[in-house]
Amino acid sequence: YSMADHCFTGSPLCDFVKPEPKRHVQRITIHHWQLRDLLLCPENRRKVIFPCQNNVVQYDTAGGKETSLLKDLTFAPTIWTSRYGFLAAGGQRSELVVRELNGSWAVTTTTGGSINNGLCISNTNGEKRLLVSNNDETIKVYSLPSMRLIDNICLPTAVNGVTISPDGRHMVAVGDSNEVFLFNITNSGEYVHTVSLSASKDSNFSSAWSQNSDKFAVASQDGTVNVWDTRSTIPLFTLGSKQSPNAKGAARCVKFTNMGAVDLLAYTEHVSYVNIVDARSFDSQQVVRVSPAHLDYHITGMTFDPESQSMFVGLENSLLEYSIDTKARRRFPLGSLL
């Protein structure tokens, strides 16, 4: 079937990705109806990682080879992450598995609380840390690989996830309220809550930082994505979804590109659509339908490769690989309007 694209602006310059993806037949398993950030391409642009039933697998998009990174877990991973040589997966009953990718070290434990909604691995002043967001209204911070509990941050709502700015100085936490919690990370590695923001009308499930750490975006159940400058309490931009206010239009997963020459922001809807926005001016948008016109496909996640050459979108039975038109993006100087 054809993956037709559509531009809200009507401008031909908003074809950020080429509309016909390469389709890889892969099973990507959703274990929680609202947690849809199950796709990462952390290091190699051809190697995508995702959960399949009780496993976490790495798939080579060039050769088609699958490698099992976590096999036959005793729980179905609702969330997972990988960075700085570690991989972690969490479950519905506070289960947590962490392993070193290039070594034999691994640990299986429980964090306490209930559902582990989000995982984030950071490098704070040279110390690798794992931050676990839980339904019990906490963010537990562990040192890796010792798994020593460094901090237990309490929030007034169930926590769905945190993201840390690329410069390591800020953290955003989101959860089951419409509040967005902004933290400073001190030179000594402490988390200091600075301000609570709100713009959406419903729970927030995903956040992301721009590559230069000056902006962050938050995706909400109400179908909006709000973008803030770290220096302001008022959103710079509020973006909508194609299917809003229908529940199908809930914004589930938001990501910025990783490379400086390609500035894009993308976010998924609950089913069928991915929105791609110019992250320099926020005045151009491409909407990509990932399913046929008469069918709705659940989206399991979305990610950019480290070199910002491809955007990967996960469905329950396939992995879609979209090429980013990097040459067209680089023709425009930083800050110019498309």
Short mmCIF file of C-alpha atoms in Angstrom, two decimals:
data_model
loop_
_atom_site.label_atom_id
_atom_site.label_comp_id
_atom_site.label_asym_id
_atom_site.label_seq_id
_atom_site.Cartn_x
_atom_site.Cartn_y
_atom_site.Cartn_z
CA TYR A 1 0.00 0.00 0.00
CA SER A 2 1.08 3.58 -0.48
CA MET A 3 2.28 5.67 2.45
CA ALA A 4 0.87 9.00 1.32
CA ASP A 5 2.19 12.09 3.04
CA HIS A 6 0.33 15.29 3.69
CA CYS A 7 1.55 18.76 4.60
CA PHE A 8 -0.55 21.03 6.80
CA THR A 9 1.13 24.07 5.28
CA GLY A 10 0.62 23.00 1.69
CA SER A 11 4.29 23.76 1.06
CA PRO A 12 6.32 21.27 -1.01
CA LEU A 13 9.31 22.11 1.21
CA CYS A 14 7.85 20.17 4.14
CA ASP A 15 8.70 16.76 2.72
CA PHE A 16 11.14 16.01 5.53
CA VAL A 17 11.00 12.25 4.98
CA LYS A 18 10.47 10.38 1.75
CA PRO A 19 6.95 8.93 1.92
CA GLU A 20 7.73 5.35 0.80
CA PRO A 21 9.45 3.50 3.65
CA LYS A 22 11.42 0.30 3.61
CA ARG A 23 9.33 -2.27 5.45
CA HIS A 24 10.96 -4.88 7.70
CA VAL A 25 8.73 -7.71 8.90
CA GLN A 26 9.27 -7.66 12.66
CA ARG A 27 7.06 -8.20 15.68
CA ILE A 28 7.18 -5.37 18.22
CA THR A 29 5.08 -6.07 21.29
CA ILE A 30 3.08 -3.49 23.24
CA HIS A 31 2.53 -4.54 26.87
CA HIS A 32 0.87 -1.35 28.14
CA TRP A 33 -1.70 0.52 26.07
CA GLN A 34 -0.29 3.97 26.86
CA LEU A 35 3.45 3.26 26.91
CA ARG A 36 4.46 3.46 23.24
CA ASP A 37 8.15 4.38 23.26
CA LEU A 38 9.52 0.94 22.46
CA LEU A 39 12.01 1.68 19.67
CA LEU A 40 15.61 2.90 19.96
CA CYS A 41 18.55 3.19 17.61
CA PRO A 42 21.15 4.28 20.17
CA GLU A 43 24.57 3.77 18.56
CA ASN A 44 24.66 2.21 15.09
CA ARG A 45 22.32 3.70 12.50
CA ARG A 46 21.51 0.26 11.11
CA LYS A 47 20.78 -1.45 14.43
CA VAL A 48 17.34 -0.93 15.97
CA ILE A 49 16.34 -2.37 19.35
CA PHE A 50 12.80 -3.25 20.46
CA PRO A 51 10.85 -5.73 22.62
CA CYS A 52 9.28 -8.86 21.17
CA GLN A 53 7.12 -10.74 23.68
CA ASN A 54 9.43 -11.49 26.66
CA ASN A 55 12.62 -10.61 24.79
CA VAL A 56 14.51 -7.49 23.75
CA VAL A 57 16.09 -7.90 20.32
CA GLN A 58 18.48 -5.95 18.15
CA TYR A 59 17.67 -5.96 14.44
CA ASP A 60 20.18 -5.14 11.72
CA THR A 61 18.22 -3.28 9.03
CA ALA A 62 21.00 -3.80 6.46
CA GLY A 63 21.48 -7.55 6.79
CA GLY A 64 18.18 -8.56 8.37
CA LYS A 65 19.91 -10.31 11.28
CA GLU A 66 18.31 -10.48 14.73
CA THR A 67 20.35 -10.64 17.94
CA SER A 68 18.75 -11.33 21.32
CA LEU A 69 19.92 -8.83 23.96
CA LEU A 70 17.54 -9.97 26.72
CA LYS A 71 16.04 -13.43 26.27
CA ASP A 72 13.12 -15.22 27.93
CA LEU A 73 12.51 -12.64 30.65
CA THR A 74 10.19 -13.70 33.47
CA PHE A 75 8.07 -10.63 32.69
CA ALA A 76 6.82 -8.75 29.65
CA PRO A 77 8.83 -5.51 29.35
CA THR A 78 6.56 -2.47 29.43
CA ILE A 79 9.55 -0.19 28.92
CA TRP A 80 13.26 -0.50 28.21
CA THR A 81 16.27 1.67 27.35
CA SER A 82 19.89 1.38 26.29
CA ARG A 83 22.79 3.82 26.56
CA TYR A 84 26.43 4.06 27.64
CA GLY A 85 26.94 0.31 27.25
CA PHE A 86 24.00 -0.75 29.45
CA LEU A 87 20.53 -2.08 28.66
CA ALA A 88 17.62 -2.04 31.11
CA ALA A 89 14.04 -3.34 30.93
CA GLY A 90 11.16 -2.87 33.37
CA GLY A 91 7.82 -4.54 33.97
CA GLN A 92 4.29 -4.16 35.35
CA ARG A 93 5.16 -5.41 38.86
CA SER A 94 8.27 -3.28 39.43
CA GLU A 95 10.54 -5.87 37.78
CA LEU A 96 13.88 -4.56 36.55
CA VAL A 97 16.64 -6.23 34.55
CA VAL A 98 19.91 -4.44 33.77
CA ARG A 99 22.85 -5.83 31.80
CA GLU A 100 26.16 -4.64 30.45
CA LEU A 101 26.10 -5.04 26.67
CA ASN A 102 29.81 -5.77 26.23
CA GLY A 103 30.34 -7.80 29.39
CA SER A 104 28.88 -10.53 31.57
CA TRP A 105 27.48 -8.29 34.32
CA ALA A 106 23.69 -8.46 34.75
CA VAL A 107 21.19 -8.02 37.57
CA THR A 108 17.52 -8.91 38.05
CA THR A 109 15.67 -7.12 40.83
CA THR A 110 12.50 -5.28 41.78
CA THR A 111 12.33 -1.58 42.51
CA GLY A 112 9.29 -1.63 44.78
CA GLY A 113 6.13 0.26 43.91
CA SER A 114 4.10 -0.91 40.93
CA ILE A 115 4.49 -0.40 37.16
CA ASN A 116 7.88 0.78 35.95
CA ASN A 117 6.70 3.33 33.39
CA GLY A 118 9.99 4.79 32.24
CA LEU A 119 13.74 4.17 32.23
CA CYS A 120 16.58 6.59 31.50
CA ILE A 121 20.33 5.96 31.57
CA SER A 122 22.48 9.06 32.09
CA ASN A 123 26.12 10.03 32.47
CA THR A 124 26.30 12.46 35.38
CA ASN A 125 29.80 13.78 36.07
CA GLY A 126 31.27 10.54 34.77
CA GLU A 127 28.93 8.34 36.80
CA LYS A 128 26.49 6.17 34.86
CA ARG A 129 23.02 6.30 36.39
CA LEU A 130 19.70 4.54 35.84
CA LEU A 131 16.56 6.54 36.58
CA VAL A 132 13.40 4.48 37.08
CA SER A 133 10.01 6.21 36.84
CA ASN A 134 7.29 4.35 38.72
CA ASN A 135 3.55 4.50 39.26
CA ASP A 136 4.23 4.92 43.00
CA GLU A 137 5.01 8.62 42.31
CA THR A 138 8.78 8.22 42.55
CA ILE A 139 11.90 8.47 40.41
CA LYS A 140 14.52 6.09 41.79
CA VAL A 141 18.10 6.87 40.81
CA TYR A 142 20.65 4.02 40.82
CA SER A 143 24.39 4.09 40.21
CA LEU A 144 25.59 1.70 37.49
CA PRO A 145 26.79 -0.97 37.74
CA SER A 146 26.67 -1.09 41.55
CA MET A 147 22.87 -0.51 41.61
CA ARG A 148 23.36 1.59 44.73
CA LEU A 149 20.26 3.76 45.31
CA ILE A 150 21.48 7.36 45.05
CA ASP A 151 18.19 9.23 45.25
CA ASN A 152 14.45 8.69 45.57
CA ILE A 153 12.66 11.69 44.07
CA CYS A 154 9.00 12.04 45.04
CA LEU A 155 6.44 13.75 42.81
CA PRO A 156 2.71 14.41 43.40
CA THR A 157 1.64 12.02 40.61
CA ALA A 158 2.49 8.68 39.03
CA VAL A 159 5.65 9.25 36.99
CA ASN A 160 5.65 8.15 33.34
CA GLY A 161 9.18 9.09 32.42
CA VAL A 162 12.15 11.44 32.61
CA THR A 163 14.59 12.76 30.04
CA ILE A 164 17.91 14.49 30.68
CA SER A 165 19.27 17.26 28.48
CA PRO A 166 22.31 16.39 26.32
CA ASP A 167 24.48 18.78 28.34
CA GLY A 168 23.49 16.92 31.54
CA ARG A 169 22.30 20.06 33.33
CA HIS A 170 18.49 19.68 33.22
CA MET A 171 15.87 16.96 33.67
CA VAL A 172 12.20 16.89 32.71
CA ALA A 173 9.76 14.52 34.42
CA VAL A 174 6.19 13.84 33.25
CA GLY A 175 3.36 11.79 34.67
CA ASP A 176 -0.35 11.20 35.15
CA SER A 177 -1.18 14.88 35.66
CA ASN A 178 -0.85 17.74 33.19
CA GLU A 179 2.15 19.07 35.12
CA VAL A 180 5.67 19.05 33.70
CA PHE A 181 8.43 19.01 36.34
CA LEU A 182 11.71 20.73 35.47
CA PHE A 183 14.86 19.99 37.48
CA ASN A 184 18.37 21.39 37.49
CA ILE A 185 21.16 18.85 37.92
CA THR A 186 23.88 20.37 40.10
CA ASN A 187 27.64 19.97 39.66
CA SER A 188 27.55 17.46 42.51
CA GLY A 189 24.88 15.41 40.71
CA GLU A 190 21.85 16.38 42.79
CA TYR A 191 18.38 16.92 41.30
CA VAL A 192 16.81 20.25 42.25
CA HIS A 193 13.19 20.88 41.27
CA THR A 194 13.01 24.41 39.84
CA VAL A 195 9.53 24.81 38.35
CA SER A 196 6.33 22.97 37.49
CA LEU A 197 4.79 23.84 34.13
CA SER A 198 1.48 22.98 32.53
CA ALA A 199 -0.03 23.48 29.10
CA SER A 200 -1.94 20.31 28.18
CA LYS A 201 -5.26 19.21 29.65
CA ASP A 202 -4.33 15.57 30.32
CA SER A 203 -1.56 13.17 31.35
CA ASN A 204 1.85 13.36 29.71
CA PHE A 205 3.68 10.25 28.54
CA SER A 206 6.81 11.33 26.70
CA SER A 207 9.38 14.11 26.65
CA ALA A 208 12.48 14.94 24.61
CA TRP A 209 15.32 17.46 24.49
CA SER A 210 16.72 19.35 21.54
CA GLN A 211 20.32 18.55 20.69
CA ASN A 212 21.65 21.85 22.07
CA SER A 213 19.70 21.47 25.35
CA ASP A 214 17.83 24.78 25.04
CA LYS A 215 14.36 23.36 24.25
CA PHE A 216 12.28 20.40 25.36
CA ALA A 217 9.01 18.92 24.12
CA VAL A 218 6.27 17.07 26.01
CA ALA A 219 3.67 14.78 24.40
CA SER A 220 0.23 14.53 26.00
CA GLN A 221 -2.74 12.22 26.02
CA ASP A 222 -4.88 15.15 24.80
CA GLY A 223 -3.09 15.10 21.43
CA THR A 224 -0.87 18.14 21.97
CA VAL A 225 2.89 18.47 21.98
CA ASN A 226 4.15 21.53 23.83
CA VAL A 227 7.64 22.91 23.25
CA TRP A 228 9.35 25.06 25.90
CA ASP A 229 12.52 27.09 26.01
CA THR A 230 14.33 26.31 29.27
CA ARG A 231 14.31 30.03 30.14
CA SER A 232 10.52 30.44 29.86
CA THR A 233 7.49 29.08 31.68
CA ILE A 234 5.22 29.69 28.68
CA PRO A 235 5.37 27.20 25.78
CA LEU A 236 7.08 28.45 22.63
CA PHE A 237 4.78 26.32 20.49
CA THR A 238 1.79 24.03 20.92
CA LEU A 239 1.49 21.41 18.19
CA GLY A 240 -1.58 19.31 17.46
CA SER A 241 -2.26 15.82 16.19
CA LYS A 242 -4.06 14.82 13.00
CA GLN A 243 -6.76 12.85 14.85
CA SER A 244 -7.28 15.14 17.85
CA PRO A 245 -9.55 15.42 19.81
CA ASN A 246 -10.31 11.76 19.09
CA ALA A 247 -8.54 9.37 21.49
CA LYS A 248 -6.72 7.98 18.46
CA GLY A 249 -4.83 11.27 18.31
CA ALA A 250 -3.17 10.95 21.73
CA ALA A 251 0.48 11.97 21.38
CA ARG A 252 2.49 8.99 22.64
CA CYS A 253 6.15 9.43 21.75
CA VAL A 254 8.16 12.55 20.90
CA LYS A 255 11.78 12.79 19.67
CA PHE A 256 14.20 15.38 18.31
CA THR A 257 16.84 14.48 15.73
CA ASN A 258 20.36 14.02 17.07
CA MET A 259 22.47 15.81 14.45
CA GLY A 260 22.99 19.57 14.29
CA ALA A 261 22.49 19.97 10.55
CA VAL A 262 19.08 18.27 10.62
CA ASP A 263 16.65 19.86 13.07
CA LEU A 264 13.40 17.91 13.18
CA LEU A 265 10.87 17.07 15.87
CA ALA A 266 8.62 14.06 15.38
CA TYR A 267 5.79 12.63 17.42
CA THR A 268 3.51 9.63 17.06
CA GLU A 269 -0.23 9.37 17.54
CA HIS A 270 -1.91 6.39 19.20
CA VAL A 271 -2.60 4.88 15.79
CA SER A 272 -1.72 5.44 12.14
CA TYR A 273 -0.02 8.87 12.04
CA VAL A 274 3.42 10.34 12.66
CA ASN A 275 3.87 14.13 12.66
CA ILE A 276 7.20 15.68 11.66
CA VAL A 277 7.91 19.35 12.34
CA ASP A 278 10.69 21.78 11.42
CA ALA A 279 12.43 22.23 14.79
CA ARG A 280 14.07 25.51 13.74
CA SER A 281 11.00 27.59 12.96
CA PHE A 282 8.10 25.21 13.84
CA ASP A 283 6.19 26.62 10.86
CA SER A 284 6.25 23.53 8.60
CA GLN A 285 4.82 20.10 9.22
CA GLN A 286 4.59 16.78 7.43
CA VAL A 287 2.03 14.19 8.46
CA VAL A 288 2.81 10.62 7.47
CA ARG A 289 0.15 7.92 7.54
CA VAL A 290 1.73 4.58 8.40
CA SER A 291 -1.33 2.45 7.67
CA PRO A 292 -3.74 2.05 4.73
CA ALA A 293 -6.62 4.52 4.53
CA HIS A 294 -9.22 1.98 5.71
CA LEU A 295 -7.21 0.50 8.61
CA ASP A 296 -5.72 1.78 11.87
CA TYR A 297 -2.35 0.37 12.92
CA HIS A 298 -1.08 0.75 16.48
CA ILE A 299 2.27 2.54 16.65
CA THR A 300 4.73 0.94 19.06
CA GLY A 301 7.38 3.65 18.96
CA MET A 302 9.52 5.95 16.84
CA THR A 303 13.16 6.93 16.80
CA PHE A 304 15.81 8.64 14.71
CA ASP A 305 19.15 7.02 14.02
CA PRO A 306 22.22 8.71 15.60
CA GLU A 307 23.21 10.34 12.29
CA SER A 308 19.67 11.61 11.56
CA GLN A 309 19.56 9.86 8.20
CA SER A 310 16.55 7.68 8.98
CA MET A 311 13.37 7.74 11.03
CA PHE A 312 12.15 4.35 12.26
CA VAL A 313 8.49 3.76 13.12
CA GLY A 314 7.38 0.59 14.86
CA LEU A 315 4.09 -1.20 14.22
CA GLU A 316 2.97 -4.43 15.87
CA ASN A 317 4.02 -6.51 12.87
CA SER A 318 6.62 -4.40 11.08
CA LEU A 319 9.40 -1.85 11.35
CA LEU A 320 9.20 1.04 8.89
CA GLU A 321 12.41 2.78 7.80
CA TYR A 322 11.92 6.28 6.37
CA SER A 323 14.76 8.17 4.69
CA ILE A 324 15.24 11.75 5.85
CA ASP A 325 15.92 14.21 3.03
CA THR A 326 19.10 15.49 4.67
CA LYS A 327 20.28 17.45 1.61
CA ALA A 328 17.10 19.49 1.50
CA ARG A 329 17.38 20.18 5.22
CA ARG A 330 20.98 21.35 4.97
CA ARG A 331 20.20 23.88 2.23
CA PHE A 332 18.54 26.12 4.78
CA PRO A 333 20.76 28.07 7.19
CA LEU A 334 20.11 27.65 10.89
CA GLY A 335 17.13 29.72 11.99
CA SER A 336 15.75 30.32 8.52
CA LEU A 337 12.08 29.87 7.74
CA LEU A 338 11.07 27.16 5.32
#
